């Protein structure tokens, strides 16, 4: 974690990352979120204002570094449900 981004909340970091990526590249990151999470991040994006380039770059670096970790997060029912829901829709996810 960089000093510049260490004081930011996870929600603020997500908002900065999404803005930095832009709608096309950022949209896939939102697909697995539930409505409350999506709403909270959208609210954060809406109220973000101007972000210094150095801070945005620090957030992106932190994201990339966390993606390089050798240990994957553990899977669970909710994660599996979100993948199926994002790919095949609500009905299929409930049926599986």
mmCIF file with all atom_site columns, C-alpha atoms in Angstrom:
data_model
loop_
_atom_site.group_PDB
_atom_site.id
_atom_site.type_symbol
_atom_site.label_atom_id
_atom_site.label_alt_id
_atom_site.label_comp_id
_atom_site.label_asym_id
_atom_site.label_entity_id
_atom_site.label_seq_id
_atom_site.pdbx_PDB_ins_code
_atom_site.Cartn_x
_atom_site.Cartn_y
_atom_site.Cartn_z
_atom_site.occupancy
_atom_site.B_iso_or_equiv
_atom_site.pdbx_formal_charge
_atom_site.auth_seq_id
_atom_site.auth_comp_id
_atom_site.auth_asym_id
_atom_site.auth_atom_id
_atom_site.pdbx_PDB_model_num
ATOM 1  C CA . UNK A 1 1  ? 0.000   0.000   0.000   1.00 0.00 ? 1  UNK A CA 1
ATOM 2  C CA . UNK A 1 2  ? 1.405   3.399   -0.874  1.00 0.00 ? 2  UNK A CA 1
ATOM 3  C CA . UNK A 1 3  ? 1.468   6.298   1.578   1.00 0.00 ? 3  UNK A CA 1
ATOM 4  C CA . UNK A 1 4  ? -0.671  8.413   -0.730  1.00 0.00 ? 4  UNK A CA 1
ATOM 5  C CA . UNK A 1 5  ? -3.521  5.910   -0.831  1.00 0.00 ? 5  UNK A CA 1
ATOM 6  C CA . UNK A 1 6  ? -3.249  4.381   2.654   1.00 0.00 ? 6  UNK A CA 1
ATOM 7  C CA . UNK A 1 7  ? -5.663  6.854   4.262   1.00 0.00 ? 7  UNK A CA 1
ATOM 8  C CA . UNK A 1 8  ? -8.395  6.240   1.680   1.00 0.00 ? 8  UNK A CA 1
ATOM 9  C CA . UNK A 1 9  ? -11.389 4.009   2.338   1.00 0.00 ? 9  UNK A CA 1
ATOM 10 C CA . UNK A 1 10 ? -11.818 0.933   0.127   1.00 0.00 ? 10 UNK A CA 1
ATOM 11 C CA . UNK A 1 11 ? -14.920 2.577   -1.372  1.00 0.00 ? 11 UNK A CA 1
ATOM 12 C CA . UNK A 1 12 ? -12.955 5.733   -2.262  1.00 0.00 ? 12 UNK A CA 1
ATOM 13 C CA . UNK A 1 13 ? -10.178 3.621   -3.799  1.00 0.00 ? 13 UNK A CA 1
ATOM 14 C CA . UNK A 1 14 ? -12.734 1.727   -5.886  1.00 0.00 ? 14 UNK A CA 1
ATOM 15 C CA . UNK A 1 15 ? -14.230 4.994   -7.102  1.00 0.00 ? 15 UNK A CA 1
ATOM 16 C CA . UNK A 1 16 ? -10.823 6.382   -8.068  1.00 0.00 ? 16 UNK A CA 1
ATOM 17 C CA . UNK A 1 17 ? -9.903  3.155   -9.845  1.00 0.00 ? 17 UNK A CA 1
ATOM 18 C CA . UNK A 1 18 ? -13.172 3.168   -11.805 1.00 0.00 ? 18 UNK A CA 1
ATOM 19 C CA . UNK A 1 19 ? -12.726 6.786   -12.868 1.00 0.00 ? 19 UNK A CA 1
ATOM 20 C CA . UNK A 1 20 ? -9.130  6.127   -13.881 1.00 0.00 ? 20 UNK A CA 1
ATOM 21 C CA . UNK A 1 21 ? -10.141 3.065   -15.926 1.00 0.00 ? 21 UNK A CA 1
ATOM 22 C CA . UNK A 1 22 ? -13.128 4.736   -17.554 1.00 0.00 ? 22 UNK A CA 1
ATOM 23 C CA . UNK A 1 23 ? -16.582 3.261   -18.217 1.00 0.00 ? 23 UNK A CA 1
ATOM 24 C CA . UNK A 1 24 ? -15.570 0.597   -20.722 1.00 0.00 ? 24 UNK A CA 1
ATOM 25 C CA . UNK A 1 25 ? -12.776 -0.952  -18.681 1.00 0.00 ? 25 UNK A CA 1
ATOM 26 C CA . UNK A 1 26 ? -14.328 -0.247  -15.285 1.00 0.00 ? 26 UNK A CA 1
ATOM 27 C CA . UNK A 1 27 ? -17.777 -1.724  -15.958 1.00 0.00 ? 27 UNK A CA 1
ATOM 28 C CA . UNK A 1 28 ? -16.684 -5.371  -15.693 1.00 0.00 ? 28 UNK A CA 1
ATOM 29 C CA . UNK A 1 29 ? -15.453 -4.703  -12.162 1.00 0.00 ? 29 UNK A CA 1
ATOM 30 C CA . UNK A 1 30 ? -18.988 -3.751  -11.121 1.00 0.00 ? 30 UNK A CA 1
ATOM 31 C CA . UNK A 1 31 ? -20.841 -6.723  -12.565 1.00 0.00 ? 31 UNK A CA 1
ATOM 32 C CA . UNK A 1 32 ? -20.504 -8.983  -9.535  1.00 0.00 ? 32 UNK A CA 1
ATOM 33 C CA . UNK A 1 33 ? -21.575 -6.393  -6.991  1.00 0.00 ? 33 UNK A CA 1
ATOM 34 C CA . UNK A 1 34 ? -24.880 -6.426  -5.192  1.00 0.00 ? 34 UNK A CA 1
ATOM 35 C CA . UNK A 1 35 ? -27.148 -3.398  -5.352  1.00 0.00 ? 35 UNK A CA 1
ATOM 36 C CA . UNK A 1 36 ? -26.066 -1.840  -1.996  1.00 0.00 ? 36 UNK A CA 1
ATOM 37 C CA . UNK A 1 37 ? -22.376 -2.129  -2.904  1.00 0.00 ? 37 UNK A CA 1
ATOM 38 C CA . UNK A 1 38 ? -23.002 -0.788  -6.395  1.00 0.00 ? 38 UNK A CA 1
ATOM 39 C CA . UNK A 1 39 ? -25.033 2.110   -5.038  1.00 0.00 ? 39 UNK A CA 1
ATOM 40 C CA . UNK A 1 40 ? -22.353 3.017   -2.482  1.00 0.00 ? 40 UNK A CA 1
ATOM 41 C CA . UNK A 1 41 ? -19.581 3.018   -5.077  1.00 0.00 ? 41 UNK A CA 1
ATOM 42 C CA . UNK A 1 42 ? -21.705 4.974   -7.572  1.00 0.00 ? 42 UNK A CA 1
ATOM 43 C CA . UNK A 1 43 ? -22.362 7.569   -4.862  1.00 0.00 ? 43 UNK A CA 1
ATOM 44 C CA . UNK A 1 44 ? -18.635 7.759   -4.158  1.00 0.00 ? 44 UNK A CA 1
ATOM 45 C CA . UNK A 1 45 ? -17.878 8.274   -7.876  1.00 0.00 ? 45 UNK A CA 1
ATOM 46 C CA . UNK A 1 46 ? -20.548 10.978  -8.087  1.00 0.00 ? 46 UNK A CA 1
ATOM 47 C CA . UNK A 1 47 ? -19.015 12.900  -5.184  1.00 0.00 ? 47 UNK A CA 1
ATOM 48 C CA . UNK A 1 48 ? -15.373 12.229  -5.977  1.00 0.00 ? 48 UNK A CA 1
ATOM 49 C CA . UNK A 1 49 ? -14.423 15.574  -7.459  1.00 0.00 ? 49 UNK A CA 1
ATOM 50 C CA . UNK A 1 50 ? -10.933 16.148  -8.823  1.00 0.00 ? 50 UNK A CA 1
ATOM 51 C CA . UNK A 1 51 ? -8.314  13.597  -7.848  1.00 0.00 ? 51 UNK A CA 1
ATOM 52 C CA . UNK A 1 52 ? -4.629  14.431  -8.161  1.00 0.00 ? 52 UNK A CA 1
ATOM 53 C CA . UNK A 1 53 ? -2.955  12.291  -10.831 1.00 0.00 ? 53 UNK A CA 1
ATOM 54 C CA . UNK A 1 54 ? -0.336  11.047  -8.362  1.00 0.00 ? 54 UNK A CA 1
ATOM 55 C CA . UNK A 1 55 ? -3.041  9.794   -6.004  1.00 0.00 ? 55 UNK A CA 1
ATOM 56 C CA . UNK A 1 56 ? -4.946  8.069   -8.821  1.00 0.00 ? 56 UNK A CA 1
ATOM 57 C CA . UNK A 1 57 ? -1.724  6.424   -9.981  1.00 0.00 ? 57 UNK A CA 1
ATOM 58 C CA . UNK A 1 58 ? -1.007  5.244   -6.424  1.00 0.00 ? 58 UNK A CA 1
ATOM 59 C CA . UNK A 1 59 ? -4.455  3.645   -6.207  1.00 0.00 ? 59 UNK A CA 1
ATOM 60 C CA . UNK A 1 60 ? -3.940  1.871   -9.536  1.00 0.00 ? 60 UNK A CA 1
ATOM 61 C CA . UNK A 1 61 ? -0.498  0.633   -8.416  1.00 0.00 ? 61 UNK A CA 1
ATOM 62 C CA . UNK A 1 62 ? -1.989  -0.691  -5.181  1.00 0.00 ? 62 UNK A CA 1
ATOM 63 C CA . UNK A 1 63 ? -4.703  -2.502  -7.140  1.00 0.00 ? 63 UNK A CA 1
ATOM 64 C CA . UNK A 1 64 ? -2.167  -4.050  -9.510  1.00 0.00 ? 64 UNK A CA 1
ATOM 65 C CA . UNK A 1 65 ? 0.076   -5.103  -6.641  1.00 0.00 ? 65 UNK A CA 1
ATOM 66 C CA . UNK A 1 66 ? -2.828  -6.769  -4.841  1.00 0.00 ? 66 UNK A CA 1
ATOM 67 C CA . UNK A 1 67 ? -3.730  -8.603  -8.044  1.00 0.00 ? 67 UNK A CA 1
ATOM 68 C CA . UNK A 1 68 ? -0.218  -10.080 -8.194  1.00 0.00 ? 68 UNK A CA 1
ATOM 69 C CA . UNK A 1 69 ? -0.471  -11.807 -4.812  1.00 0.00 ? 69 UNK A CA 1
ATOM 70 C CA . UNK A 1 70 ? 0.090   -15.560 -5.054  1.00 0.00 ? 70 UNK A CA 1
ATOM 71 C CA . UNK A 1 71 ? -2.714  -16.431 -2.640  1.00 0.00 ? 71 UNK A CA 1
ATOM 72 C CA . UNK A 1 72 ? -6.219  -16.216 -4.040  1.00 0.00 ? 72 UNK A CA 1
ATOM 73 C CA . UNK A 1 73 ? -9.077  -15.130 -1.826  1.00 0.00 ? 73 UNK A CA 1
ATOM 74 C CA . UNK A 1 74 ? -11.215 -18.003 -0.660  1.00 0.00 ? 74 UNK A CA 1
ATOM 75 C CA . UNK A 1 75 ? -14.320 -18.832 -2.613  1.00 0.00 ? 75 UNK A CA 1
ATOM 76 C CA . UNK A 1 76 ? -17.744 -19.138 -1.098  1.00 0.00 ? 76 UNK A CA 1
ATOM 77 C CA . UNK A 1 77 ? -21.390 -19.482 -2.031  1.00 0.00 ? 77 UNK A CA 1
ATOM 78 C CA . UNK A 1 78 ? -21.884 -15.743 -2.603  1.00 0.00 ? 78 UNK A CA 1
ATOM 79 C CA . UNK A 1 79 ? -18.921 -15.548 -4.952  1.00 0.00 ? 79 UNK A CA 1
ATOM 80 C CA . UNK A 1 80 ? -20.167 -18.520 -6.980  1.00 0.00 ? 80 UNK A CA 1
ATOM 81 C CA . UNK A 1 81 ? -23.675 -17.044 -7.069  1.00 0.00 ? 81 UNK A CA 1
ATOM 82 C CA . UNK A 1 82 ? -22.317 -13.692 -8.289  1.00 0.00 ? 82 UNK A CA 1
ATOM 83 C CA . UNK A 1 83 ? -20.378 -15.335 -11.123 1.00 0.00 ? 83 UNK A CA 1
ATOM 84 C CA . UNK A 1 84 ? -23.396 -17.298 -12.294 1.00 0.00 ? 84 UNK A CA 1
ATOM 85 C CA . UNK A 1 85 ? -25.705 -14.300 -11.889 1.00 0.00 ? 85 UNK A CA 1
ATOM 86 C CA . UNK A 1 86 ? -23.361 -12.031 -13.854 1.00 0.00 ? 86 UNK A CA 1
ATOM 87 C CA . UNK A 1 87 ? -22.975 -14.559 -16.629 1.00 0.00 ? 87 UNK A CA 1
ATOM 88 C CA . UNK A 1 88 ? -26.406 -16.149 -16.914 1.00 0.00 ? 88 UNK A CA 1
ATOM 89 C CA . UNK A 1 89 ? -28.792 -13.903 -14.974 1.00 0.00 ? 89 UNK A CA 1
ATOM 90 C CA . UNK A 1 90 ? -30.829 -14.078 -11.766 1.00 0.00 ? 90 UNK A CA 1
ATOM 91 C CA . UNK A 1 91 ? -33.018 -17.023 -12.666 1.00 0.00 ? 91 UNK A CA 1
ATOM 92 C CA . UNK A 1 92 ? -30.142 -19.334 -13.551 1.00 0.00 ? 92 UNK A CA 1
ATOM 93 C CA . UNK A 1 93 ? -28.238 -18.311 -10.434 1.00 0.00 ? 93 UNK A CA 1
ATOM 94 C CA . UNK A 1 94 ? -31.227 -19.109 -8.213  1.00 0.00 ? 94 UNK A CA 1
ATOM 95 C CA . UNK A 1 95 ? -31.789 -22.445 -9.974  1.00 0.00 ? 95 UNK A CA 1
ATOM 96 C CA . UNK A 1 96 ? -28.200 -23.571 -9.581  1.00 0.00 ? 96 UNK A CA 1
#
